[in-house]
Short mmCIF file of C-alpha atoms in Angstrom, two decimals:
data_model
loop_
_atom_site.label_atom_id
_atom_site.label_comp_id
_atom_site.label_asym_id
_atom_site.label_seq_id
_atom_site.Cartn_x
_atom_site.Cartn_y
_atom_site.Cartn_z
CA UNK K 25 115.52 -51.70 41.30
CA UNK K 26 113.88 -50.92 37.95
CA UNK K 27 113.13 -54.61 37.28
CA UNK K 28 109.91 -53.99 35.37
CA UNK K 29 107.53 -56.78 34.53
CA UNK K 30 104.64 -56.52 32.08
CA UNK K 31 100.97 -57.42 32.51
CA UNK K 32 98.32 -57.19 29.82
CA UNK K 33 95.17 -55.38 30.93
CA UNK K 34 92.26 -54.34 28.69
CA UNK K 35 94.61 -54.66 25.73
CA UNK K 36 97.25 -52.37 27.22
CA UNK K 37 100.73 -53.02 28.62
CA UNK K 38 100.91 -52.35 32.34
CA UNK K 39 104.30 -52.18 34.05
CA UNK K 40 104.95 -53.24 37.61
CA UNK K 41 107.80 -54.11 39.92
CA UNK K 42 107.93 -56.93 42.43
CA UNK K 43 110.14 -57.59 45.43
CA UNK K 44 109.87 -60.32 48.06
CA UNK K 45 108.48 -63.84 47.98
CA UNK K 46 107.03 -64.38 51.45
CA UNK K 47 104.48 -62.91 53.79
CA UNK K 48 101.34 -60.89 53.14
CA UNK K 49 100.90 -59.11 49.81
CA UNK K 50 101.43 -55.34 49.66
CA UNK K 51 100.66 -53.23 46.59
CA UNK K 52 102.07 -49.69 46.32
CA UNK K 53 100.21 -47.01 44.31
CA UNK K 54 102.03 -43.84 43.19
CA UNK K 55 100.77 -40.28 42.85
CA UNK K 56 100.14 -37.97 39.88
CA UNK K 57 103.13 -37.61 37.56
CA UNK K 58 105.02 -40.32 39.42
CA UNK K 59 105.31 -44.07 38.91
CA UNK K 60 106.39 -47.28 40.63
CA UNK K 61 109.97 -45.98 40.80
CA UNK K 62 108.83 -43.59 43.52
CA UNK K 63 108.72 -46.62 45.86
CA UNK K 64 112.22 -47.90 45.02
CA UNK K 65 113.57 -47.17 48.52
CA UNK K 66 110.62 -48.91 50.15
CA UNK K 67 110.18 -52.07 48.07
CA UNK K 68 113.58 -53.54 48.84
CA UNK K 69 113.15 -53.03 52.61
CA UNK K 70 109.49 -54.02 52.98
CA UNK K 71 110.13 -56.85 50.53
CA UNK K 72 112.36 -58.60 53.05
CA UNK K 73 109.24 -59.63 54.95
CA UNK K 74 106.37 -59.16 52.50
CA UNK K 75 105.41 -59.87 48.90
CA UNK K 76 105.59 -56.35 47.50
CA UNK K 77 104.33 -54.98 44.20
CA UNK K 78 104.42 -51.44 42.82
CA UNK K 79 102.27 -50.81 39.77
CA UNK K 80 102.35 -48.06 37.15
CA UNK K 81 98.80 -46.79 36.75
CA UNK K 82 97.49 -46.57 33.20
CA UNK K 83 98.89 -43.35 31.74
CA UNK K 84 101.98 -43.22 33.94
CA UNK K 85 105.47 -44.61 34.19
CA UNK K 86 106.22 -47.47 31.80
CA UNK K 87 102.53 -48.35 31.38
CA UNK K 88 100.72 -47.50 28.14
CA UNK K 89 99.27 -44.01 27.73
CA UNK K 90 96.25 -44.35 25.43
CA UNK K 91 94.28 -41.30 24.38
CA UNK K 92 91.58 -40.45 26.92
CA UNK K 93 88.23 -42.15 26.36
CA UNK K 94 89.64 -44.47 23.69
CA UNK K 95 88.19 -46.47 25.30
CA UNK K 96 89.21 -45.80 28.91
CA UNK K 97 88.97 -42.52 30.78
CA UNK K 98 91.54 -41.42 33.35
CA UNK K 99 89.38 -41.63 36.46
CA UNK K 100 89.63 -43.22 39.88
CA UNK K 101 87.09 -45.83 38.83
CA UNK K 102 89.32 -46.86 35.90
CA UNK K 103 92.43 -47.08 38.07
CA UNK K 104 90.54 -48.96 40.80
CA UNK K 105 89.48 -51.56 38.24
CA UNK K 106 93.08 -51.79 37.05
CA UNK K 107 94.33 -52.37 40.60
CA UNK K 108 91.52 -54.80 41.39
CA UNK K 109 92.19 -56.89 38.30
CA UNK K 110 95.93 -56.78 39.06
CA UNK K 111 95.25 -58.21 42.52
CA UNK K 112 93.12 -61.02 41.07
CA UNK K 113 95.28 -61.92 38.09
CA UNK K 114 98.84 -61.24 39.24
CA UNK K 115 98.97 -61.13 43.05
CA UNK K 116 96.19 -63.73 43.55
CA UNK K 117 95.66 -62.93 47.23
CA UNK K 118 93.88 -60.18 49.16
CA UNK K 119 96.24 -57.25 49.52
CA UNK K 120 97.32 -54.39 51.72
CA UNK K 121 97.31 -51.16 49.71
CA UNK K 122 99.80 -48.35 50.26
CA UNK K 123 99.27 -45.08 48.40
CA UNK K 124 100.73 -41.61 48.04
CA UNK K 125 98.82 -38.48 46.96
CA UNK K 126 96.17 -39.38 44.35
CA UNK K 127 97.29 -42.97 44.83
CA UNK K 128 95.55 -42.82 48.21
CA UNK K 129 92.24 -42.05 46.52
CA UNK K 130 92.88 -44.96 44.15
CA UNK K 131 93.41 -47.28 47.14
CA UNK K 132 90.14 -46.17 48.72
CA UNK K 133 88.17 -46.47 45.48
CA UNK K 134 89.61 -49.97 44.98
CA UNK K 135 88.58 -51.04 48.48
CA UNK K 136 85.06 -49.64 48.00
CA UNK K 137 84.60 -51.29 44.60
CA UNK K 138 86.33 -54.59 45.47
CA UNK K 139 85.97 -55.10 49.23
CA UNK K 140 87.04 -58.75 49.00
CA UNK K 141 90.45 -57.73 47.68
CA UNK K 142 91.66 -55.12 50.18
CA UNK K 143 92.36 -55.82 53.85
CA UNK K 144 93.74 -52.44 54.95
CA UNK K 145 95.24 -49.22 53.64
CA UNK K 146 98.18 -46.97 54.46
CA UNK K 147 97.74 -43.51 52.92
CA UNK K 148 100.70 -41.11 52.65
CA UNK K 149 99.72 -37.45 52.18
CA UNK K 150 96.37 -38.20 50.60
CA UNK K 151 95.25 -35.90 47.80
CA UNK K 152 92.51 -33.63 49.12
CA UNK K 153 91.35 -33.07 45.52
CA UNK K 154 91.07 -29.30 45.89
CA UNK K 155 90.47 -29.01 42.12
CA UNK K 156 87.30 -31.07 42.45
CA UNK K 157 84.27 -28.96 41.52
CA UNK K 158 82.70 -29.47 44.95
CA UNK K 159 85.92 -28.68 46.81
CA UNK K 160 86.49 -25.52 44.76
CA UNK K 161 83.27 -24.06 46.12
CA UNK K 162 84.95 -23.93 49.54
CA UNK K 163 87.99 -22.01 48.25
CA UNK K 164 88.33 -18.21 48.20
CA UNK K 165 86.74 -16.87 45.00
CA UNK K 166 90.06 -15.84 43.47
CA UNK K 167 91.54 -19.32 43.88
CA UNK K 168 88.40 -20.93 42.47
CA UNK K 169 88.45 -18.54 39.51
CA UNK K 170 92.12 -19.17 38.80
CA UNK K 171 91.67 -22.94 38.82
CA UNK K 172 88.62 -22.74 36.58
CA UNK K 173 90.36 -20.50 34.04
CA UNK K 174 93.43 -22.73 33.96
CA UNK K 175 91.36 -25.85 33.36
CA UNK K 176 89.47 -24.17 30.50
CA UNK K 177 92.66 -22.85 28.90
CA UNK K 178 94.21 -26.32 28.97
CA UNK K 179 91.32 -27.76 26.96
CA UNK K 180 92.97 -26.08 23.95
CA UNK K 181 95.31 -28.83 22.70
CA UNK K 182 97.93 -26.44 21.30
CA UNK K 183 98.10 -24.37 24.47
CA UNK K 184 98.12 -27.48 26.64
CA UNK K 185 100.94 -29.01 24.61
CA UNK K 186 103.02 -25.84 24.87
CA UNK K 187 102.41 -25.57 28.62
CA UNK K 188 103.25 -29.23 29.16
CA UNK K 189 106.48 -28.96 27.19
CA UNK K 190 107.54 -26.06 29.40
CA UNK K 191 107.14 -28.04 32.61
CA UNK K 192 108.22 -31.49 31.38
CA UNK K 193 111.90 -30.58 31.58
CA UNK K 194 114.47 -31.89 34.07
CA UNK K 195 115.26 -28.44 35.49
CA UNK K 196 111.57 -27.60 35.96
CA UNK K 197 110.83 -30.98 37.53
CA UNK K 198 113.68 -30.35 39.95
CA UNK K 199 112.25 -26.94 40.83
CA UNK K 200 108.80 -28.41 41.47
CA UNK K 201 110.29 -31.10 43.69
CA UNK K 202 112.11 -28.49 45.76
CA UNK K 203 108.64 -27.31 46.79
CA UNK K 204 107.32 -30.79 47.57
CA UNK K 205 110.41 -32.11 49.37
CA UNK K 206 111.74 -30.48 52.52
CA UNK K 207 114.89 -32.63 52.50
CA UNK K 208 116.52 -31.24 49.39
CA UNK K 209 119.24 -33.91 49.37
CA UNK K 210 116.53 -36.46 48.47
CA UNK K 211 116.09 -34.76 45.08
CA UNK K 212 118.65 -36.80 43.17
CA UNK K 213 119.43 -37.10 39.47
CA UNK K 214 117.95 -40.61 39.67
CA UNK K 215 114.64 -39.21 40.95
CA UNK K 216 114.53 -36.56 38.22
CA UNK K 217 115.10 -39.21 35.55
CA UNK K 218 112.39 -41.48 37.04
CA UNK K 219 109.84 -38.70 36.60
CA UNK K 220 111.21 -37.11 33.41
CA UNK K 221 111.61 -40.18 31.20
CA UNK K 222 107.91 -41.24 31.12
CA UNK K 223 106.87 -37.60 30.62
CA UNK K 224 108.37 -37.80 27.13
CA UNK K 225 106.30 -40.81 26.05
CA UNK K 226 103.70 -40.51 23.33
CA UNK K 227 100.36 -39.70 24.94
CA UNK K 228 101.83 -38.26 28.16
CA UNK K 229 100.57 -34.74 27.40
CA UNK K 230 97.05 -36.04 26.83
CA UNK K 231 97.09 -37.85 30.17
CA UNK K 232 98.23 -34.64 31.85
CA UNK K 233 95.44 -32.61 30.25
CA UNK K 234 92.82 -35.27 31.04
CA UNK K 235 93.69 -35.39 34.72
CA UNK K 236 94.16 -31.67 35.29
CA UNK K 237 90.68 -31.22 33.82
CA UNK K 238 89.20 -34.00 35.95
CA UNK K 239 87.10 -31.92 38.33
CA UNK K 240 84.47 -34.54 39.08
CA UNK K 241 84.85 -37.96 40.66
CA UNK K 242 85.20 -38.92 44.32
CA UNK K 243 86.86 -36.95 47.08
CA UNK K 244 88.16 -38.63 50.25
CA UNK K 245 85.09 -37.48 52.16
CA UNK K 246 82.93 -39.53 49.78
CA UNK K 247 84.91 -42.74 50.20
CA UNK K 248 85.83 -42.77 53.88
CA UNK K 249 82.25 -43.18 55.18
CA UNK K 250 81.80 -46.31 53.05
CA UNK K 251 85.33 -47.71 53.25
CA UNK K 252 85.04 -51.42 54.10
CA UNK K 253 88.50 -51.75 55.65
CA UNK K 254 90.67 -49.85 58.16
CA UNK K 255 92.94 -47.06 56.97
CA UNK K 256 95.89 -45.27 58.57
CA UNK K 257 97.02 -41.85 57.39
CA UNK K 258 100.69 -40.86 57.38
CA UNK K 259 101.22 -37.16 56.67
CA UNK K 260 104.35 -35.12 56.02
CA UNK K 261 103.64 -32.08 58.19
CA UNK K 262 105.42 -29.67 55.82
CA UNK K 263 103.42 -30.65 52.73
CA UNK K 264 102.83 -27.42 50.75
CA UNK K 265 100.18 -28.99 48.51
CA UNK K 266 98.01 -31.07 50.85
CA UNK K 267 97.56 -29.18 54.10
CA UNK K 268 98.00 -31.27 57.23
CA UNK K 269 95.39 -29.09 58.94
CA UNK K 270 92.82 -30.20 56.38
CA UNK K 271 94.26 -33.70 56.43
CA UNK K 272 93.62 -34.07 60.15
CA UNK K 273 89.90 -33.67 59.50
CA UNK K 274 89.96 -36.98 57.62
CA UNK K 275 90.93 -38.74 60.85
CA UNK K 276 87.41 -38.25 62.23
CA UNK K 277 85.89 -41.09 60.21
CA UNK K 278 85.31 -44.42 62.03
CA UNK K 279 87.40 -46.43 59.55
CA UNK K 280 90.53 -44.42 60.38
CA UNK K 281 92.72 -46.31 62.81
CA UNK K 282 95.44 -43.70 63.20
CA UNK K 283 96.77 -40.39 61.87
CA UNK K 284 100.57 -40.27 62.06
CA UNK K 285 102.27 -36.92 61.56
CA UNK K 286 105.73 -36.93 60.02
CA UNK K 287 107.51 -33.82 61.25
CA UNK K 288 109.76 -31.97 58.84
CA UNK K 289 108.68 -33.94 55.76
CA UNK K 290 106.79 -32.91 52.65
CA UNK K 291 104.40 -34.41 50.12
CA UNK K 292 106.27 -37.65 49.32
CA UNK K 293 107.69 -38.82 52.66
CA UNK K 294 108.23 -42.40 51.49
CA UNK K 295 110.87 -41.17 49.03
CA UNK K 296 112.08 -38.14 50.95
CA UNK K 297 112.90 -40.03 54.15
CA UNK K 298 112.68 -43.82 53.67
CA UNK K 299 114.84 -44.26 56.75
CA UNK K 300 111.94 -42.81 58.76
CA UNK K 301 109.02 -44.20 56.79
CA UNK K 302 110.16 -47.80 56.33
CA UNK K 303 110.36 -48.63 60.08
CA UNK K 304 106.97 -46.97 60.62
CA UNK K 305 105.45 -48.89 57.73
CA UNK K 306 106.93 -52.19 58.92
CA UNK K 307 105.60 -51.57 62.42
CA UNK K 308 102.17 -50.74 61.00
CA UNK K 309 102.15 -53.88 58.90
CA UNK K 310 103.10 -56.02 61.89
CA UNK K 311 100.81 -54.54 64.51
CA UNK K 312 97.66 -53.51 62.65
CA UNK K 313 94.55 -55.11 64.10
CA UNK K 314 93.26 -56.14 60.65
CA UNK K 315 93.82 -59.86 60.12
CA UNK K 316 94.73 -61.02 56.67
CA UNK K 317 93.09 -63.82 54.81
CA UNK K 318 95.72 -65.18 52.46
CA UNK K 319 93.52 -67.62 50.58
CA UNK K 320 93.82 -67.50 46.80
CA UNK K 321 91.26 -65.46 44.94
CA UNK K 322 89.14 -67.29 42.44
CA UNK K 323 89.42 -65.70 39.01
#
């Protein structure tokens, strides 16, 4: 697809893609290090029946990458405001949110902060935020220590820049994806380029450092008890980063309508196996008990 459109938000350029002109509005939110291109295999299929949008969060993809705290910080509250304003100003209807990884936390924060904008959520392999300071207390001491040391080391700009430049290479990105994806044939040159190209933008290293050092903020267990809309979890069972065993515990909250396990898939099932995910997502969109109110939102 790659038909980017631009939206001005808080003085910054925000990139997004759109597909489909009819039906309910669906907004896709990517994970850390990814961008709207990660939904390219989903937009064109879901867009046959729905108005679909995929947005690049501030700091990622083709969106601007301002220095942290000048004036905006890279937090879930910032991204939730970005998504909420996008729904009001661009989509102009209540939306269904679909997220992957940290994008799932963004969807939940958006629903909590702007309950009039979000009707339901589909969350693919939600980030468990194991680097969060509260979550780290539950880890074995050696894992907690390692994470703490790494975060402190990366506060040194020179070290962080060197480290980032070592990993922001096509061959390293491919190696990382071979961990995340169980279907290796899904790791294409196109996918590598989608992730690599924005990593070379001015400011990308500062975004990386800001988020890897972001050990506060909400965890899913904070947001689920106050989530004002239903949510369904979809989880690649072979995810090496976000354990499905821990993920299943999220299904115990009253707002969770279903927990769907995706056998043989990893951390990004929507891109790894769209032929499996798209029919499931379409079925979920059609049969979910949440009823949409498609009235226009007053600005």
